[in-house]
Amino acid sequence: MRWPVVRLLKGRARPFWHGCPVVFSGAVAAVDGPAGAGDWVEVRDDGDRPIGQGFYNPDSTYRVRILRLAREAAVPDEPEGCVAFRVAQATKLRRALDLPGAGTDCLRLVNSEGDRLSGVTVDVLRDVVVIQASARWAVSRRSAVEAAVLASLGHDVRVLHRAAAVLREEGLKAGDLKPGAGEPVGPLTVRENGLTYVVDPSQGQKTGFYADQRENRALVRTLARGRRVLDLFCYSGGFSLNAAAGGATEVLGVDSSAPAIALAQQNAVANAFEGVVRFQASDVSAVLGQDAAWDLVVCDPPKLAARRADLDAAFQRYLALNRAAVMATAPGGILVTCSCSAAVHRDPFLEMLREAAAQAGRRLSVTHVRGAAPDHPIDPAWPEGEYLKCVVASVE
Ligand code: SAH
């Protein structure tokens, strides 16, 4: 035995043969050998057949994060080589997607399970690479992750490490992750589809920029001509700026975070849209509940359902919010409404919208049902990775 073996319970192995990357604690029968948090282990079924290798964490319900299937002969079977292989593979996929490309220099380089690296996301913001750990192994082996990223991208980049809040569920506190070596990274400007954004990877939300909405923002650009646009939960103004670039006559972006609004205002200036776009630091409720005044309403709230148990409450919150968003849309207007809760699937989200329209006494014609940009790939064996929904509808 080269590594400790995690044996699965009888009848529980099927998803992992299909490539499911996460072994929950309830599927584990026994662990043979001394395995500590962050150790590389082999997962086997009850007949001792090797399924794959990955990182173990006895303190997490995500007991093993499988990075390699036993049948993937081309993938190194030791941890450092495997991580390097996955990062190189992810980088190659982005090149095939033309990212970075003309007018865009910010992207997601590694999308956790979607790139077979459960526990790590890597965002590239021009020459800054933000490595965000959401698993114990990604903290203890962060120099291996960093080395893999540098080997893939070349060494002309600055690296920033961040800790995801979920690390608390991995037996670590966010504070346990010391900032990476090197200078702290201050605000910088990036480009997305030709627009300029000031991002602050050290202070900003998540890794500083929501690249997952890139293509949905570009869609809004094509829909905005001649329209008055309301951008709810605007953060640094991505949808607002695209609406302005697409010829909107007036744009109001609203976000409750004062630092986000300050960034958004800088972005309006950087793109010379101050005459068209204004931003307001307030709760969205301050602009909802008024007459149907807007020709295009974007609604991109934060995650309202953290987990499956919150689903009923979250459904009601999405319903109330979307009812108000429908009511704020003028007849013949367009609603662009999003959900980034993985627990809320596409069909229930559409049902919620149907209900919101009915309660508002209006009707919808759905024209687009979309997800995250392609640099946020999904492993079909881990559909939980599909979190973003973006539905576009004409509102009668
Ligand atoms: N649309 C943005 C991302 C939105 S993220 C983009 O394309 O980049 C969600 C945002 O909602 C966060 O910026 C957060 O500050 C804001 N927010 C959360 N609750 C809010 C509320 N009740 N009213 C207004 N903004 C809120």
XYZ file of C-alpha atoms and ligand atoms in Angstrom:
422
model
C 0.000 0.000 0.000
C 1.549 3.267 -1.074
C -0.987 5.433 0.732
C -3.555 5.050 3.484
C -6.742 3.511 2.084
C -10.225 4.909 2.588
C -12.695 2.062 2.125
C -16.234 2.829 1.037
C -19.332 1.141 2.348
C -20.875 -1.546 0.201
C -23.275 -0.071 -2.335
C -21.871 3.456 -2.006
C -19.134 3.387 -4.661
C -21.158 3.962 -7.847
C -21.002 7.799 -7.965
C -17.223 7.654 -7.553
C -16.769 5.243 -10.436
C -18.617 7.926 -12.407
C -16.166 10.559 -11.235
C -17.912 12.193 -8.272
C -15.060 14.145 -6.643
C -16.323 14.365 -3.060
C -16.612 11.444 -0.640
C -18.856 12.432 2.252
C -18.188 11.011 5.696
C -21.327 8.843 5.547
C -19.954 6.761 2.657
C -16.767 5.736 4.469
C -16.528 2.269 6.033
C -12.962 2.381 7.364
C -9.565 3.983 6.998
C -6.522 1.701 6.804
C -3.288 3.315 7.825
C -2.498 6.566 9.594
C -4.273 9.338 7.680
C -4.232 12.914 8.931
C -5.815 16.113 7.699
C -4.523 16.988 4.228
C -2.923 13.590 3.582
C -3.069 11.919 0.179
C -5.099 8.721 0.314
C -6.464 6.068 -2.008
C -10.210 5.434 -2.158
C -11.298 1.824 -2.707
C -14.657 0.118 -2.917
C -15.758 -2.700 -0.608
C -14.168 -5.209 -2.999
C -10.751 -3.498 -2.581
C -10.830 -2.100 -6.121
C -8.989 1.259 -6.353
C -11.298 4.091 -7.418
C -8.948 7.030 -7.157
C -6.669 9.192 -5.055
C -7.236 12.427 -3.238
C -6.909 14.469 -0.077
C -8.283 13.304 3.256
C -9.723 15.398 6.054
C -11.116 13.677 9.152
C -12.528 17.014 10.400
C -14.697 17.730 7.354
C -17.867 16.120 6.033
C -15.972 16.348 2.738
C -13.929 13.381 3.947
C -11.994 12.806 0.718
C -11.653 15.158 -2.238
C -10.737 12.886 -5.129
C -8.367 14.547 -7.600
C -7.518 11.569 -9.741
C -9.393 8.469 -10.866
C -7.457 5.215 -10.889
C -8.303 4.838 -14.577
C -6.607 8.139 -15.504
C -3.244 6.627 -16.372
C -1.931 9.914 -17.810
C -2.402 11.795 -14.530
C 0.409 11.533 -11.959
C -0.741 9.553 -8.946
C 1.233 11.446 -6.322
C -0.173 14.683 -4.904
C 2.233 17.348 -6.151
C 2.371 15.958 -9.686
C -1.387 15.565 -9.770
C -2.018 19.162 -8.629
C 0.466 20.460 -11.216
C -1.191 18.369 -13.929
C -4.656 19.707 -13.046
C -3.504 23.327 -13.054
C -1.788 22.843 -16.422
C -4.932 21.183 -17.797
C -7.099 24.051 -16.530
C -4.755 26.618 -18.077
C -4.915 24.823 -21.424
C -8.708 24.873 -21.339
C -8.719 28.652 -20.757
C -6.370 29.117 -23.712
C -8.821 27.111 -25.849
C -11.562 29.485 -24.639
C -9.412 32.459 -25.696
C -8.938 33.623 -22.113
C -7.228 35.921 -21.512
C -8.123 37.417 -24.871
C -8.902 40.617 -26.737
C -10.350 43.073 -24.236
C -10.431 40.615 -21.330
C -7.620 39.989 -18.861
C -9.544 38.667 -15.850
C -10.709 35.086 -15.646
C -11.114 32.049 -13.460
C -8.125 29.806 -14.077
C -9.137 26.972 -11.737
C -12.750 26.262 -10.793
C -12.411 23.722 -7.986
C -14.326 20.483 -8.771
C -15.014 21.671 -12.347
C -11.271 21.433 -12.949
C -10.835 18.344 -10.718
C -9.176 20.409 -8.002
C -11.789 20.312 -5.273
C -10.893 22.918 -2.674
C -9.116 25.519 -4.809
C -10.212 28.370 -7.007
C -7.706 30.506 -8.842
C -8.648 33.829 -10.395
C -6.356 35.802 -12.681
C -6.749 39.568 -12.474
C -4.367 40.906 -15.124
C -0.959 40.111 -13.540
C -2.311 39.178 -10.112
C -3.243 35.607 -9.306
C -5.636 35.089 -6.412
C -5.502 31.577 -4.991
C -8.462 30.890 -2.748
C -8.423 27.798 -0.565
C -11.670 26.221 0.593
C -10.140 22.907 1.745
C -7.633 22.010 4.399
C -5.218 20.422 1.918
C -5.165 23.600 -0.154
C -3.964 25.496 2.904
C -1.286 23.047 3.983
C -0.049 22.584 0.411
C -0.484 26.087 -0.788
C 3.138 26.349 -1.899
C 2.566 23.362 -4.215
C -0.526 25.040 -5.646
C 1.386 28.277 -6.075
C 4.299 26.500 -7.762
C 1.890 24.793 -10.162
C 0.239 28.105 -11.038
C 3.589 29.818 -11.599
C 4.787 26.922 -13.762
C 1.639 27.195 -15.869
C 1.447 30.971 -16.238
C 5.072 31.980 -16.162
C 6.631 33.925 -13.342
C 5.598 37.482 -14.235
C 2.642 37.378 -11.883
C 2.036 38.404 -8.300
C 0.344 35.811 -6.090
C -2.188 36.506 -3.371
C -3.596 33.798 -1.104
C -7.080 34.066 0.315
C -9.065 31.827 2.606
C -12.711 31.017 1.908
C -15.095 31.306 4.867
C -15.989 27.613 4.473
C -12.550 26.720 5.825
C -14.238 26.849 9.227
C -16.003 23.634 8.222
C -12.613 22.098 7.474
C -11.350 22.374 11.031
C -9.547 25.663 10.360
C -10.353 29.290 11.011
C -9.969 31.810 8.193
C -7.330 33.513 10.360
C -5.204 30.361 10.276
C -4.247 31.193 6.737
C -1.455 33.728 6.918
C -1.229 36.097 3.983
C 1.122 34.913 1.269
C 4.682 36.056 1.028
C 5.456 39.197 -0.926
C 3.928 42.649 -1.081
C 0.269 43.139 -0.306
C -1.587 43.690 -3.573
C -3.446 46.986 -3.745
C -6.198 47.993 -6.157
C -5.452 47.423 -9.839
C -7.329 47.833 -13.111
C -8.485 44.914 -15.206
C -10.380 44.723 -18.487
C -13.437 42.701 -19.361
C -14.840 42.868 -22.898
C -13.135 46.206 -23.402
C -14.403 47.867 -20.206
C -12.079 48.894 -17.400
C -12.631 47.887 -13.770
C -10.795 48.812 -10.625
C -10.569 45.682 -8.487
C -9.159 45.235 -5.042
C -8.147 41.611 -4.645
C -6.989 42.017 -1.040
C -10.114 43.795 0.209
C -12.840 43.102 -2.333
C -15.553 40.453 -2.131
C -14.536 36.882 -2.901
C -11.441 37.173 -5.062
C -12.288 40.779 -6.019
C -14.303 40.389 -9.194
C -17.221 38.203 -10.284
C -15.880 36.890 -13.588
C -18.707 34.326 -13.701
C -21.116 37.028 -14.973
C -18.882 38.074 -17.906
C -21.107 36.704 -20.660
C -24.339 37.716 -18.961
C -23.026 41.272 -18.643
C -22.151 41.157 -22.357
C -25.716 40.017 -23.079
C -27.095 42.978 -21.126
C -24.924 45.214 -23.306
C -26.781 43.938 -26.383
C -30.207 44.478 -24.761
C -29.768 47.936 -23.261
C -29.996 50.330 -26.230
C -32.359 53.203 -25.517
C -33.445 51.780 -22.179
C -33.577 53.042 -18.619
C -31.770 50.428 -16.553
C -31.938 49.492 -12.872
C -29.034 47.305 -11.665
C -29.912 45.740 -8.303
C -27.006 44.374 -6.189
C -24.560 46.061 -8.552
C -21.284 45.479 -6.583
C -18.565 47.184 -8.673
C -21.048 48.021 -11.445
C -20.436 45.280 -14.021
C -23.976 45.156 -15.402
C -24.380 48.946 -15.145
C -21.268 49.677 -17.183
C -22.267 47.167 -19.848
C -25.741 48.703 -20.059
C -24.120 52.106 -20.574
C -21.753 50.665 -23.186
C -24.782 49.226 -24.975
C -26.511 52.581 -25.249
C -28.742 52.783 -22.173
C -30.115 56.282 -21.664
C -29.950 56.150 -17.871
C -28.569 53.582 -15.399
C -28.991 53.351 -11.629
C -26.871 50.785 -9.764
C -27.768 49.941 -6.158
C -25.712 48.072 -3.574
C -25.781 48.166 0.233
C -21.990 48.015 0.499
C -20.367 51.454 0.599
C -16.939 50.135 -0.536
C -18.629 48.384 -3.491
C -20.368 51.613 -4.490
C -17.074 53.504 -4.199
C -15.505 50.988 -6.602
C -18.489 51.233 -8.940
C -18.170 55.015 -9.006
C -14.475 54.761 -9.850
C -15.415 52.359 -12.635
C -18.001 54.747 -14.065
C -15.298 57.429 -14.231
C -12.672 55.059 -15.662
C -15.022 54.278 -18.559
C -16.340 57.848 -18.965
C -19.934 56.884 -18.212
C -20.512 59.348 -15.351
C -23.124 61.175 -17.415
C -25.296 58.070 -17.821
C -24.655 55.893 -14.774
C -25.232 56.742 -11.159
C -24.757 54.557 -8.115
C -26.532 54.527 -4.803
C -25.352 52.931 -1.559
C -28.539 51.540 -0.066
C -30.590 48.451 0.469
C -32.403 47.475 -2.727
C -35.694 47.955 -0.874
C -35.072 51.723 -1.127
C -35.682 51.604 -4.892
C -38.207 48.770 -5.086
C -41.909 49.015 -4.302
C -42.305 52.005 -6.587
C -44.006 52.169 -9.983
C -42.928 50.115 -12.988
C -40.366 52.646 -14.023
C -37.515 50.772 -15.632
C -37.103 49.301 -19.120
C -34.465 46.828 -18.013
C -33.990 45.492 -14.493
C -30.994 43.386 -13.464
C -31.325 41.477 -10.190
C -28.174 39.657 -9.021
C -28.504 39.094 -5.260
C -25.954 37.350 -3.057
C -26.504 33.694 -2.243
C -29.871 33.521 -0.450
C -29.804 29.760 0.210
C -26.614 28.664 1.910
C -27.657 25.021 2.052
C -30.483 22.693 1.210
C -32.100 23.126 4.637
C -32.603 26.845 3.928
C -34.425 26.165 0.671
C -37.973 27.000 1.744
C -36.979 30.265 3.363
C -34.751 31.101 0.393
C -37.548 30.370 -2.072
C -39.712 32.937 -0.260
C -36.916 35.515 -0.340
C -36.317 34.994 -4.065
C -40.068 35.196 -4.595
C -40.487 38.498 -2.750
C -37.440 39.994 -4.439
C -38.414 38.902 -7.937
C -42.027 39.998 -7.460
C -40.691 43.449 -6.620
C -38.264 43.334 -9.567
C -41.098 42.366 -11.957
C -43.198 45.224 -10.581
C -40.317 47.640 -11.149
C -40.144 46.641 -14.831
C -42.212 48.640 -17.308
C -44.574 46.726 -19.634
C -42.467 45.556 -22.563
C -39.373 45.796 -20.409
C -36.732 43.160 -19.742
C -35.893 41.417 -16.484
C -32.456 39.812 -16.052
C -32.623 37.828 -12.835
C -29.909 35.690 -11.288
C -29.361 33.251 -8.468
C -25.971 32.073 -7.291
C -27.375 29.541 -4.789
C -26.286 26.066 -5.876
C -29.091 24.610 -3.760
C -31.708 26.386 -5.898
C -31.824 24.472 -9.147
C -32.878 25.819 -12.497
C -36.402 24.398 -12.563
C -37.420 25.578 -9.078
C -35.942 28.973 -9.962
C -38.146 29.161 -13.058
C -41.154 28.060 -10.977
C -40.402 30.813 -8.497
C -40.343 33.329 -11.366
C -43.680 32.106 -12.685
C -45.133 32.611 -9.198
C -43.505 36.053 -8.849
C -45.044 37.184 -12.148
C -48.462 35.806 -11.179
C -48.374 37.590 -7.825
C -47.395 40.812 -9.594
C -50.266 40.359 -12.065
C -47.816 40.267 -14.988
C -46.619 37.723 -17.561
C -43.104 36.714 -18.602
C -41.649 35.412 -21.851
C -38.314 33.790 -21.043
C -35.741 34.401 -23.771
C -32.512 33.138 -22.193
C -31.650 30.656 -19.451
C -27.938 30.850 -18.842
C -25.256 29.958 -16.370
C -21.743 31.049 -15.555
C -19.116 31.942 -18.155
C -17.210 28.949 -19.618
C -14.117 29.533 -17.496
C -16.339 28.185 -14.677
C -16.662 24.642 -16.030
C -18.772 22.020 -14.303
C -17.995 18.352 -13.783
C -21.193 16.488 -14.719
C -20.328 14.100 -11.898
C -20.610 17.077 -9.499
C -23.728 19.005 -10.548
C -23.510 20.901 -7.234
C -20.882 22.990 -9.018
C -23.586 24.521 -11.181
C -24.538 27.441 -8.973
C -25.245 30.437 -11.221
C -28.515 30.850 -13.062
C -29.327 33.885 -15.153
C -32.791 34.108 -16.666
C -33.751 36.840 -19.120
C -37.432 37.503 -19.712
C -39.561 40.044 -21.431
C -42.169 41.378 -18.988
C -45.670 42.115 -20.301
N -23.853 42.007 -9.989
C -22.553 42.041 -9.399
C -22.342 41.010 -8.311
C -23.353 41.063 -7.177
S -22.836 40.266 -5.718
C -21.495 41.924 -10.504
O -21.852 41.692 -11.663
O -20.304 42.063 -10.199
C -24.099 40.683 -4.601
C -24.055 42.099 -4.053
O -25.229 42.318 -3.286
C -22.906 42.416 -3.096
O -22.142 43.451 -3.660
C -23.580 42.882 -1.786
O -22.920 44.003 -1.210
C -24.949 43.273 -2.271
N -26.055 43.203 -1.293
C -26.341 42.220 -0.416
N -27.516 42.458 0.204
C -28.001 43.622 -0.296
C -29.205 44.381 -0.093
N -30.141 43.965 0.769
N -29.392 45.502 -0.796
C -28.444 45.925 -1.679
N -27.295 45.233 -1.932
C -27.087 44.093 -1.253
